[in-house]
């Protein structure tokens, strides 16, 4: 007999796969989404998600233009959050336009801009029973970025939240499947804030234990909602924007 | 604690004192004098970490080093050694036939940052240890608040005990601050009845309400391509891609009469090998075999047969426990100070499966 995941903010390994597959399908349906998550399998049988993102950034000799930007023709996928709102609101769409204009100016002024490529992996932690975000960056020539460069690429929001909370921090850890050093958003506090987040978004608080029978439709929709909700928080820390439509679809699904 | 059948202070003392004789050579590219300095002979504690040998090795080799900043790292037969894995686990995993002394190469330059996680100083090792401890606490208790709320002084005391190999100091802090208690009194892990005299205590109530225990386990699985009779012939590991790292707790359900052994734990942790054959040293033990029905519908019987393999040995702290030893005893007495049970496994792949299976696939 499984414990209902909403009561403690965790997710079982099987439900992680369900939510992961659903996230991929939703992401595909968004026309504006430029890059897609893909499903991978490790040799020991664990399933995980991966995504590649490119960002444009200024060179080290232009510290004043350390914020990131993109060409106006490309969708802006990295941006700052000035507020601590978890849910992405309509206003941010307008803010993106302003940021885009400002970034173009930075692009013109800066002759040393470079492209940084980031890999993101969402891997299930059997210890903490929550998803974990691993990421790493490299330059256009494939050279890995050092921690100072990665730190500069992170949104300003990250440094603020990491100063205020001892539960949210980025460390360098070994990727469990690739045997290399990656950055990781430490999962030790995830179940606590996911518990709050899911309760806030759930109209019905149901603590009924779930048996081994197949998921009911409402239970299935709750499981599918886990990863978009988780990503709406985690994505902010690393500047990975979740398309507004994903959150909208998730909310619509449960209403 | 003395009356607890699942806890043996003698076994724990042996675990804390266990050490591996190391013969450490300076990498020849870093030798600036002639002749090369003789190797350093050091005892490395099994529960310790290689970078902690820096205070001993740097003074020994500093006179012959070229100019530059020191960042210590080690390799064994060309394989960079992951510093966050305890020394004893590395030895059990990489030396199929124990090599005494264990010959390692130390480097102070050219840190392979593409292969190893950065390790600048002792504090990095300490943080890694505390992170493992937090993870273990979460597995056992469902949260890691006891570690997060530990004072800096207590944290330092705990770490110093590990650093110096002081079991009593460690137990003093861990028992009062961490509150990670050994598993139940009985190896059958019987459910505590409601009318039990202690049933009104919070700890007992927690056990009853939980009905499930989780044991922190880290499995390091090495694959060998041939069915070797002589462990000396096993080729050295040249890449960490040839080793599977399985960081997955073992779940124990408190059911009447349910008996959890090391064998049942291994079967749950290696789902790829639904059918296992345990081979111990032929002269010492009779061969024992075990077949279990796959638990999940996804697991295909034919796949199990296709990837049939033999577990050459399972090592914990250098010993090969009998498969039917109670799991709770193993955890209570053989866990490292980070409360993880680190298990090294060597798996031999059948020759006839080599055409269909690649180690890197």
Coordinates of C-alpha atoms in Angstrom, one line a residue:
Chain A
X1 CA 0.0 0.0 0.0
X2 CA 1.6 3.2 -1.1
X3 CA 1.5 6.4 0.8
X4 CA -0.3 9.3 -1.0
X5 CA 2.5 11.5 -2.4
X6 CA 0.8 14.7 -1.7
X7 CA 1.0 14.2 2.0
X8 CA 4.8 14.3 2.2
X9 CA 5.9 16.0 -1.1
X10 CA 7.7 13.0 -2.4
X11 CA 7.2 11.0 -5.6
X12 CA 7.7 7.3 -6.2
X13 CA 10.1 6.0 -8.9
X14 CA 7.2 4.7 -11.0
X15 CA 5.2 8.0 -10.7
X16 CA 8.4 9.9 -11.7
X17 CA 8.4 8.0 -15.0
X18 CA 4.7 8.8 -15.6
X19 CA 5.2 12.5 -14.9
X20 CA 8.4 12.6 -17.0
X21 CA 6.7 11.1 -20.0
X22 CA 3.8 13.5 -19.6
X23 CA 6.1 16.5 -19.4
X24 CA 7.8 15.5 -22.6
X25 CA 4.4 15.2 -24.4
X26 CA 3.2 18.6 -23.1
X27 CA 6.5 20.2 -24.0
X28 CA 6.3 18.9 -27.6
X29 CA 2.9 20.5 -28.0
X30 CA 4.2 23.9 -27.3
X31 CA 5.1 25.6 -30.5
X32 CA 7.2 28.2 -28.8
X33 CA 9.4 25.6 -27.1
X34 CA 12.6 25.6 -29.0
X35 CA 14.4 22.7 -27.3
X36 CA 12.8 19.5 -26.2
X37 CA 13.3 17.2 -23.2
X38 CA 14.2 13.7 -24.1
X39 CA 14.0 10.5 -22.2
X40 CA 17.1 8.5 -21.4
X41 CA 17.9 5.3 -19.7
X42 CA 21.0 4.5 -17.7
X43 CA 22.7 1.1 -17.8
X44 CA 21.3 0.3 -14.4
X45 CA 17.8 0.8 -15.6
X46 CA 17.0 4.3 -14.3
X47 CA 15.0 6.7 -16.5
X48 CA 16.0 10.3 -16.7
X49 CA 15.2 13.5 -18.7
X50 CA 17.7 15.6 -20.6
X51 CA 17.6 19.0 -22.3
X52 CA 20.2 21.2 -24.0
X53 CA 20.0 25.0 -23.9
X54 CA 22.2 27.6 -25.5
X55 CA 22.7 31.0 -23.9
X56 CA 24.6 34.0 -25.1
X57 CA 26.7 35.8 -22.6
X58 CA 29.3 38.5 -22.5
X59 CA 33.0 37.9 -22.2
X60 CA 34.9 38.1 -18.9
X61 CA 36.3 41.5 -19.8
X62 CA 32.9 43.0 -19.8
X63 CA 31.6 42.5 -16.2
X64 CA 29.1 45.3 -16.6
X65 CA 27.2 43.2 -19.2
X66 CA 27.2 40.0 -17.2
X67 CA 23.5 39.4 -17.7
X68 CA 22.5 37.1 -20.5
X69 CA 20.5 37.8 -23.6
X70 CA 19.4 36.4 -27.0
X71 CA 18.8 37.6 -30.5
X72 CA 15.3 39.0 -30.9
X73 CA 14.5 36.3 -33.4
X74 CA 15.0 33.6 -30.8
X75 CA 12.9 32.9 -27.9
X76 CA 14.2 34.3 -24.6
X77 CA 14.7 31.3 -22.4
X78 CA 16.9 32.8 -19.7
X79 CA 15.8 35.8 -17.7
X80 CA 15.8 37.4 -14.3
X81 CA 13.1 37.1 -11.7
X82 CA 12.8 40.2 -9.5
X83 CA 10.0 38.7 -7.4
X84 CA 9.7 35.5 -5.5
X85 CA 6.5 34.4 -7.2
X86 CA 6.5 30.7 -7.9
X87 CA 3.8 30.8 -10.5
X88 CA 4.7 32.5 -13.8
X89 CA 2.3 35.3 -14.4
X90 CA 1.1 37.0 -17.6
X91 CA 3.1 40.2 -16.7
X92 CA 6.4 38.4 -17.2
X93 CA 5.6 38.0 -20.8
X94 CA 5.7 41.8 -21.1
X95 CA 8.8 41.9 -19.1
X96 CA 10.5 39.5 -21.5
X97 CA 10.0 41.9 -24.3
X98 CA 11.7 44.7 -22.4
X99 CA 14.5 42.5 -21.5
X100 CA 14.9 41.4 -25.1
X101 CA 15.2 45.0 -26.3
X102 CA 17.8 45.8 -23.6
X103 CA 19.8 42.7 -24.4
X104 CA 20.0 43.6 -28.1
X105 CA 21.8 46.8 -27.1
X106 CA 24.2 44.7 -25.0
X107 CA 24.8 42.4 -27.9
X108 CA 25.7 45.4 -30.1
X109 CA 28.0 46.9 -27.6
X110 CA 29.8 43.7 -26.7
X111 CA 32.3 42.4 -29.2
X112 CA 33.3 39.5 -27.0
X113 CA 30.1 37.6 -26.6
X114 CA 30.2 33.8 -26.5
X115 CA 27.8 31.0 -26.6
X116 CA 27.5 28.8 -23.5
X117 CA 25.8 25.4 -23.9
X118 CA 24.1 23.9 -20.9
X119 CA 23.0 20.3 -20.4
X120 CA 20.2 19.7 -17.9
X121 CA 19.3 16.3 -16.5
X122 CA 16.4 15.5 -14.3
X123 CA 17.3 12.4 -12.3
X124 CA 15.2 10.6 -9.7
X125 CA 16.8 10.3 -6.3
X126 CA 15.9 7.0 -4.6
X127 CA 17.2 8.4 -1.4
X128 CA 15.2 11.6 -1.2
X129 CA 12.3 10.2 -3.4
X130 CA 12.2 13.5 -5.4
X131 CA 13.6 14.6 -8.8
X132 CA 17.0 16.3 -8.8
X133 CA 18.3 18.7 -11.3
X134 CA 21.9 18.2 -12.6
X135 CA 23.4 20.6 -15.0
X136 CA 26.8 21.6 -16.6
X137 CA 27.9 24.2 -19.0
X138 CA 30.6 24.3 -21.7
X139 CA 31.9 26.9 -24.2
X140 CA 31.3 26.8 -27.9
X141 CA 34.4 24.8 -28.4
X142 CA 33.2 22.1 -25.9
X143 CA 35.5 23.2 -23.0
X144 CA 33.8 22.9 -19.7
X145 CA 32.9 26.1 -17.9
X146 CA 34.6 26.8 -14.6
X147 CA 32.4 27.4 -11.5
X148 CA 32.9 31.1 -11.7
X149 CA 31.5 31.3 -15.2
X150 CA 28.6 29.1 -14.3
X151 CA 27.9 31.2 -11.2
X152 CA 27.8 34.3 -13.5
X153 CA 25.4 32.6 -15.9
X154 CA 22.9 32.0 -13.1
X155 CA 20.1 34.5 -12.6
X156 CA 20.5 37.1 -9.9
X157 CA 17.6 35.5 -8.2
X158 CA 19.7 32.4 -7.5
X159 CA 22.3 34.2 -5.5
X160 CA 19.6 35.9 -3.4
X161 CA 17.7 32.7 -2.6
X162 CA 20.9 30.8 -1.9
X163 CA 22.1 33.4 0.5
X164 CA 18.8 33.3 2.4
X165 CA 18.2 29.6 2.6
X166 CA 20.5 26.9 3.7
X167 CA 18.2 24.3 2.1
X168 CA 18.6 25.5 -1.4
X169 CA 22.1 25.4 -2.8
X170 CA 24.1 24.3 -5.8
X171 CA 27.0 21.9 -5.3
X172 CA 29.3 20.0 -7.5
X173 CA 28.5 16.4 -7.4
X174 CA 29.3 13.3 -9.5
X175 CA 26.7 12.6 -12.1
X176 CA 25.3 9.2 -11.0
X177 CA 25.3 7.7 -14.5
X178 CA 28.0 9.6 -16.4
X179 CA 30.8 9.5 -13.8
X180 CA 31.7 13.1 -14.3
X181 CA 31.4 16.2 -12.2
X182 CA 28.2 18.1 -12.7
X183 CA 26.4 20.8 -10.8
X184 CA 23.4 19.8 -8.7
X185 CA 20.6 21.6 -7.0
X186 CA 20.7 19.8 -3.7
X187 CA 17.4 17.9 -3.1
X188 CA 17.4 17.8 0.7
X189 CA 14.7 20.4 1.1
X190 CA 12.6 19.5 -2.0
X191 CA 9.9 17.4 -0.4
X192 CA 9.2 20.2 2.1
X193 CA 8.5 22.9 -0.4
X194 CA 6.8 20.5 -2.9
X195 CA 4.4 19.6 -0.1
X196 CA 3.5 23.2 0.3
X197 CA 3.3 23.9 -3.4
X198 CA 1.1 20.9 -4.2
X199 CA -1.3 21.6 -1.4
X200 CA -1.6 25.2 -2.5
X201 CA -2.4 24.1 -6.1
X202 CA -4.7 21.3 -5.0
X203 CA -8.4 22.1 -4.5
X204 CA -9.0 18.9 -2.6
X205 CA -6.7 17.7 0.1
X206 CA -7.0 14.0 0.1
X207 CA -4.9 11.9 2.4
X208 CA -6.5 8.6 1.5
X209 CA -3.8 6.0 1.2
X210 CA -3.5 4.8 -2.4
X211 CA -3.5 1.0 -3.0
X212 CA -1.8 -0.9 -5.7
X213 CA -4.7 -0.6 -8.1
X214 CA -4.2 1.5 -11.2
X215 CA -4.3 5.2 -10.7
X216 CA -7.7 6.9 -10.9
X217 CA -8.0 9.7 -13.4
X218 CA -7.7 12.4 -10.7
X219 CA -4.7 10.7 -9.1
X220 CA -3.0 10.4 -12.5
X221 CA -3.5 14.1 -13.1
X222 CA -1.9 14.9 -9.7
X223 CA 1.1 12.7 -10.5
X224 CA 1.5 14.4 -13.9
X225 CA 1.3 17.8 -12.2
X226 CA 4.3 17.1 -10.0
X227 CA 7.2 17.7 -12.5
X228 CA 5.8 21.0 -14.0
X229 CA 5.3 22.3 -10.5
X230 CA 8.7 21.2 -9.4
X231 CA 10.3 22.7 -12.6
X232 CA 8.5 26.0 -12.0
X233 CA 10.6 26.4 -8.9
X234 CA 13.8 24.7 -9.8
X235 CA 13.9 26.3 -13.2
X236 CA 13.9 29.7 -11.7
X237 CA 17.1 29.0 -9.7
X238 CA 19.0 28.0 -12.8
X239 CA 17.3 30.4 -15.2
X240 CA 15.5 27.7 -17.1
X241 CA 12.2 29.1 -18.1
X242 CA 9.2 26.8 -18.2
X243 CA 6.9 27.8 -21.1
X244 CA 3.8 29.5 -19.7
X245 CA 1.6 27.1 -21.6
X246 CA 3.0 24.1 -19.6
X247 CA 1.9 25.6 -16.3
X248 CA -1.4 26.6 -17.9
X249 CA -2.1 23.1 -19.2
X250 CA -1.2 21.6 -15.8
X251 CA -3.6 23.9 -14.0
X252 CA -6.3 23.4 -16.5
X253 CA -6.0 19.7 -16.3
X254 CA -6.7 19.7 -12.6
X255 CA -9.5 22.3 -12.5
Chain B
X1 CA 23.3 -1.3 23.8
X2 CA 25.2 -4.3 25.1
X3 CA 22.0 -6.4 25.4
X4 CA 21.2 -5.8 21.8
X5 CA 21.7 -9.0 19.8
X6 CA 22.0 -6.9 16.6
X7 CA 24.9 -4.8 17.8
X8 CA 28.4 -6.0 18.5
X9 CA 30.7 -3.4 19.9
X10 CA 33.6 -5.7 19.1
X11 CA 32.7 -5.8 15.4
X12 CA 32.3 -2.0 15.3
X13 CA 35.7 -1.5 16.9
X14 CA 37.3 -3.7 14.3
X15 CA 35.6 -1.8 11.6
X16 CA 36.9 1.5 12.9
X17 CA 40.4 0.3 13.3
X18 CA 40.7 -1.5 10.0
X19 CA 43.4 -0.1 7.8
X20 CA 45.1 -0.8 4.5
X21 CA 48.9 -0.7 4.0
X22 CA 49.6 1.8 1.3
X23 CA 52.8 2.2 -0.7
X24 CA 52.5 5.6 -2.3
X25 CA 54.7 6.6 -5.2
X26 CA 55.1 10.1 -6.5
X27 CA 54.1 10.4 -10.1
X28 CA 57.3 10.5 -12.2
X29 CA 56.3 13.6 -14.1
X30 CA 56.5 15.5 -10.8
X31 CA 59.9 14.3 -9.7
X32 CA 62.5 17.1 -10.1
X33 CA 65.4 15.3 -8.4
X34 CA 67.6 12.3 -9.1
X35 CA 67.2 9.6 -7.9
X36 CA 63.4 9.6 -7.5
X37 CA 62.3 9.7 -3.8
X38 CA 61.4 6.3 -2.3
X39 CA 57.6 5.6 -1.9
X40 CA 55.8 6.6 1.3
X41 CA 54.5 3.8 3.5
X42 CA 51.2 4.8 5.1
X43 CA 48.3 3.0 6.8
X44 CA 45.1 4.3 5.3
X45 CA 42.0 3.7 7.4
X46 CA 39.2 1.9 5.6
X47 CA 36.6 4.4 6.6
X48 CA 38.8 7.4 5.7
X49 CA 39.3 9.3 2.5
X50 CA 42.5 9.5 0.4
X51 CA 42.8 13.3 0.4
X52 CA 43.1 13.2 4.2
X53 CA 46.6 11.8 3.7
X54 CA 47.8 15.2 2.5
X55 CA 49.3 16.3 5.9
X56 CA 51.5 13.2 5.8
X57 CA 52.4 13.1 2.1
X58 CA 53.0 16.7 1.3
X59 CA 55.9 17.2 3.7
X60 CA 57.3 13.8 2.6
X61 CA 57.4 14.8 -1.1
X62 CA 57.5 18.6 -1.1
X63 CA 61.3 18.8 -1.6
X64 CA 61.1 17.2 -5.0
X65 CA 58.0 18.9 -6.4
X66 CA 58.1 21.4 -9.2
X67 CA 56.8 25.0 -8.5
X68 CA 53.1 25.5 -8.5
X69 CA 49.9 25.0 -6.4
X70 CA 49.2 21.6 -4.8
X71 CA 46.0 19.8 -5.4
X72 CA 46.4 16.2 -4.3
X73 CA 44.9 13.2 -6.2
X74 CA 45.6 9.6 -6.7
X75 CA 45.5 6.9 -9.3
X76 CA 45.7 3.1 -9.3
X77 CA 47.2 1.6 -12.5
X78 CA 46.1 4.7 -14.4
X79 CA 42.6 5.0 -13.0
X80 CA 42.0 8.3 -11.1
X81 CA 40.6 7.5 -7.7
X82 CA 37.3 9.2 -6.7
X83 CA 38.2 10.8 -3.4
X84 CA 34.6 10.8 -2.0
X85 CA 34.6 7.0 -2.0
X86 CA 36.0 5.6 1.3
X87 CA 39.5 4.2 1.0
X88 CA 38.4 0.7 2.0
X89 CA 35.7 0.6 -0.6
X90 CA 38.1 1.6 -3.4
X91 CA 40.5 -1.2 -2.3
X92 CA 37.8 -3.8 -2.2
X93 CA 36.5 -2.8 -5.5
X94 CA 39.7 -2.3 -7.5
X95 CA 41.9 -5.1 -6.1
X96 CA 40.1 -8.3 -6.8
X97 CA 43.0 -10.1 -5.3
X98 CA 44.0 -8.0 -2.3
X99 CA 47.4 -6.3 -3.0
X100 CA 49.5 -5.8 0.0
X101 CA 50.8 -3.2 0.2
X102 CA 48.5 -1.4 -2.1
X103 CA 50.6 0.5 -4.7
X104 CA 49.1 3.9 -5.4
X105 CA 50.5 6.9 -7.3
X106 CA 50.0 10.4 -5.8
X107 CA 49.9 13.6 -7.8
X108 CA 50.1 17.2 -6.7
X109 CA 49.8 18.7 -10.1
X110 CA 47.5 18.3 -13.1
X111 CA 44.2 17.7 -11.3
X112 CA 42.0 15.8 -13.8
X113 CA 39.0 18.1 -13.4
X114 CA 37.1 16.5 -16.3
X115 CA 37.1 13.1 -14.4
X116 CA 37.1 14.0 -10.7
X117 CA 34.9 16.3 -8.7
X118 CA 37.0 19.2 -7.4
X119 CA 38.6 18.7 -4.0
X120 CA 40.6 21.7 -2.8
X121 CA 41.1 20.9 0.9
X122 CA 40.0 18.9 3.9
X123 CA 36.9 21.1 4.2
X124 CA 35.7 19.7 0.9
X125 CA 35.9 16.2 2.1
X126 CA 34.1 17.2 5.3
X127 CA 31.2 18.7 3.3
X128 CA 30.9 15.6 1.2
X129 CA 30.8 13.5 4.4
X130 CA 28.1 15.7 5.9
X131 CA 26.1 15.5 2.7
X132 CA 26.2 11.8 2.8
X133 CA 25.2 11.8 6.4
X134 CA 22.2 14.1 5.6
X135 CA 21.2 11.7 2.8
X136 CA 21.4 8.7 5.2
X137 CA 19.3 10.6 7.8
X138 CA 16.7 11.4 5.2
X139 CA 16.5 7.7 4.2
X140 CA 16.2 6.5 7.7
X141 CA 14.1 9.2 9.3
X142 CA 12.3 10.8 6.4
X143 CA 14.0 14.1 7.0
X144 CA 17.5 15.4 7.8
X145 CA 16.6 18.1 10.3
X146 CA 18.8 16.6 13.0
X147 CA 21.9 17.2 10.8
X148 CA 20.7 20.6 9.5
X149 CA 20.1 21.8 13.0
X150 CA 23.3 20.4 14.4
X151 CA 25.6 23.1 15.8
X152 CA 28.9 23.9 14.2
X153 CA 30.7 22.6 17.3
X154 CA 28.9 19.3 17.2
X155 CA 29.5 19.0 13.5
X156 CA 33.2 19.6 14.0
X157 CA 33.4 17.1 16.8
X158 CA 31.8 14.5 14.6
X159 CA 34.2 15.2 11.8
X160 CA 37.2 15.3 14.0
X161 CA 36.3 11.9 15.3
X162 CA 36.1 10.5 11.8
X163 CA 39.4 12.2 10.9
X164 CA 41.2 10.7 13.9
X165 CA 39.5 7.4 13.8
X166 CA 38.0 7.9 17.3
X167 CA 35.0 5.6 17.6
X168 CA 34.0 6.6 21.1
X169 CA 34.0 10.3 20.3
X170 CA 32.0 9.6 17.2
X171 CA 29.4 7.5 19.0
X172 CA 29.0 10.1 21.7
X173 CA 28.0 12.8 19.3
X174 CA 26.1 10.6 16.9
X175 CA 23.9 8.9 19.4
X176 CA 22.9 12.1 21.1
X177 CA 22.6 14.4 18.1
X178 CA 21.9 12.3 15.0
X179 CA 19.4 9.9 16.6
X180 CA 19.9 7.3 13.9
X181 CA 19.2 4.2 15.9
X182 CA 20.2 0.7 14.9
X183 CA 17.5 -1.5 13.5
X184 CA 15.1 -3.6 15.6
X185 CA 16.1 -6.1 18.3
X186 CA 15.0 -9.2 16.5
X187 CA 16.5 -10.3 13.2
X188 CA 13.0 -11.3 12.1
X189 CA 12.1 -7.6 12.5
X190 CA 8.8 -8.5 14.0
X191 CA 6.1 -6.0 14.3
X192 CA 5.8 -4.6 17.8
X193 CA 2.3 -5.6 19.2
X194 CA 0.0 -2.9 20.5
X195 CA 0.0 -4.3 24.0
X196 CA 3.8 -4.2 24.2
X197 CA 5.0 -2.4 27.3
X198 CA 7.0 0.1 25.3
X199 CA 4.2 0.8 22.8
X200 CA 3.5 4.2 24.3
X201 CA 6.9 5.6 23.6
X202 CA 7.3 8.0 20.6
X203 CA 10.0 5.8 19.0
X204 CA 7.8 2.7 19.2
X205 CA 4.8 4.6 17.9
X206 CA 6.9 5.8 15.0
X207 CA 7.9 2.3 14.1
X208 CA 4.4 1.0 14.3
X209 CA 3.0 3.8 12.2
X210 CA 5.8 3.6 9.7
X211 CA 5.7 -0.2 9.0
X212 CA 8.5 0.3 6.6
X213 CA 12.2 0.8 7.2
X214 CA 14.8 2.0 4.8
X215 CA 18.5 1.1 4.9
X216 CA 21.1 3.4 3.2
X217 CA 23.1 1.3 0.8
X218 CA 25.6 2.2 -1.9
X219 CA 26.5 -0.5 -4.3
X220 CA 29.7 -0.5 -6.5
X221 CA 29.5 -3.1 -9.2
X222 CA 32.5 -4.1 -11.2
X223 CA 32.0 -6.1 -14.4
X224 CA 34.6 -8.6 -15.7
X225 CA 34.4 -10.0 -19.2
X226 CA 35.7 -13.4 -18.6
X227 CA 34.9 -16.3 -16.3
X228 CA 38.1 -16.2 -14.3
X229 CA 39.3 -18.9 -12.0
X230 CA 42.2 -16.9 -10.8
X231 CA 41.5 -13.4 -9.5
X232 CA 45.1 -12.5 -10.3
X233 CA 44.3 -12.6 -13.9
X234 CA 41.5 -10.1 -13.7
X235 CA 42.5 -7.1 -15.8
X236 CA 42.6 -3.7 -14.0
X237 CA 39.8 -1.2 -14.2
X238 CA 40.7 1.4 -16.8
X239 CA 37.6 3.5 -16.7
X240 CA 34.9 4.3 -14.2
X241 CA 32.4 3.5 -17.0
X242 CA 33.1 -0.1 -16.3
X243 CA 31.7 0.3 -12.8
X244 CA 28.0 0.8 -11.9
X245 CA 27.2 2.9 -9.0
X246 CA 23.9 2.2 -7.4
X247 CA 22.8 4.6 -4.7
X248 CA 19.5 3.1 -3.7
X249 CA 18.1 2.3 -0.2
X250 CA 16.8 -1.1 0.7
X251 CA 13.2 -1.1 1.9
X252 CA 12.2 -3.4 4.6
X253 CA 8.6 -4.0 5.3
X254 CA 7.8 -5.1 8.9
X255 CA 5.8 -8.2 8.3
X256 CA 5.3 -11.0 10.7
X257 CA 8.0 -13.6 10.1
X258 CA 9.6 -11.8 7.2
X259 CA 13.3 -12.5 7.2
X260 CA 15.7 -10.0 5.5
X261 CA 19.2 -11.2 4.7
X262 CA 22.0 -9.8 2.7
X263 CA 20.9 -12.0 -0.1
X264 CA 17.4 -10.5 -0.2
X265 CA 19.0 -7.0 -0.2
X266 CA 21.2 -7.8 -3.1
X267 CA 18.4 -9.3 -5.1
X268 CA 16.4 -6.1 -4.7
X269 CA 19.3 -3.9 -5.6
X270 CA 20.4 -5.7 -8.8
X271 CA 17.1 -6.0 -10.7
X272 CA 19.0 -6.6 -13.9
X273 CA 20.1 -10.0 -12.6
X274 CA 16.9 -11.7 -11.7
X275 CA 18.6 -15.0 -11.4
X276 CA 21.7 -15.0 -9.3
X277 CA 24.3 -17.6 -8.6
X278 CA 26.5 -16.9 -5.7
X279 CA 30.0 -18.4 -6.0
X280 CA 32.2 -18.3 -3.0
X281 CA 35.7 -19.7 -2.9
X282 CA 35.4 -23.3 -3.8
X283 CA 37.6 -24.6 -1.0
X284 CA 35.9 -22.7 1.8
X285 CA 32.1 -22.9 1.1
X286 CA 29.8 -25.0 -0.9
X287 CA 28.2 -23.3 -3.8
X288 CA 24.8 -21.8 -3.0
X289 CA 22.3 -20.6 -5.6
X290 CA 19.1 -18.6 -5.5
X291 CA 16.4 -17.9 -8.0
X292 CA 13.8 -15.3 -7.4
X293 CA 10.7 -14.5 -9.4
X294 CA 10.9 -11.0 -10.8
X295 CA 8.7 -8.6 -8.8
X296 CA 7.6 -6.3 -11.5
X297 CA 5.8 -7.1 -14.7
X298 CA 8.2 -5.1 -16.7
X299 CA 11.0 -7.5 -15.9
X300 CA 11.2 -10.1 -18.6
X301 CA 12.3 -13.6 -17.7
X302 CA 14.1 -14.0 -21.0
X303 CA 16.1 -10.9 -20.2
X304 CA 17.2 -12.3 -17.0
X305 CA 18.3 -15.4 -18.7
X306 CA 20.0 -13.4 -21.4
X307 CA 22.0 -11.4 -19.0
X308 CA 22.7 -14.2 -16.6
X309 CA 25.8 -13.5 -14.6
X310 CA 27.7 -14.7 -11.6
X311 CA 28.5 -12.7 -8.6
X312 CA 32.1 -13.6 -8.0
X313 CA 32.1 -12.0 -4.6
X314 CA 30.5 -9.4 -2.4
X315 CA 32.8 -7.5 -0.1
X316 CA 32.0 -5.3 2.9
X317 CA 35.0 -3.9 4.7
X318 CA 37.2 -6.5 3.1
X319 CA 35.2 -9.5 4.2
X320 CA 32.8 -11.6 2.2
X321 CA 29.8 -12.2 4.5
X322 CA 27.6 -15.2 4.1
X323 CA 24.6 -14.3 1.9
X324 CA 22.1 -15.4 4.6
X325 CA 23.5 -13.1 7.3
X326 CA 20.7 -10.9 8.8
X327 CA 20.7 -7.6 7.0
X328 CA 20.0 -5.7 10.2
X329 CA 23.2 -7.1 11.8
X330 CA 25.2 -6.1 8.7
X331 CA 23.9 -2.6 8.8
X332 CA 24.2 -2.0 12.5
X333 CA 27.8 -3.2 12.6
X334 CA 29.4 -2.7 9.2
X335 CA 28.0 0.7 8.1
X336 CA 30.5 3.5 7.6
X337 CA 30.4 6.6 9.8
X338 CA 28.2 8.3 7.2
X339 CA 25.6 5.6 8.0
X340 CA 25.8 4.1 4.5
X341 CA 26.5 0.4 3.9
X342 CA 29.1 0.4 1.2
X343 CA 29.1 -2.9 -0.8
X344 CA 31.6 -3.8 -3.4
X345 CA 30.5 -6.4 -5.9
X346 CA 32.4 -8.1 -8.7
X347 CA 30.2 -9.6 -11.4
X348 CA 31.4 -12.1 -14.0
X349 CA 29.5 -12.0 -17.3
X350 CA 29.0 -15.3 -19.1
X351 CA 31.2 -15.7 -22.1
X352 CA 28.3 -16.5 -24.4
X353 CA 26.6 -13.2 -23.6
X354 CA 29.5 -11.1 -24.8
X355 CA 28.3 -11.0 -28.4
X356 CA 24.9 -9.6 -27.3
X357 CA 26.0 -7.3 -24.5
X358 CA 28.5 -4.5 -24.4
X359 CA 29.8 -3.1 -21.2
X360 CA 29.3 0.5 -22.3
X361 CA 25.9 0.0 -23.8

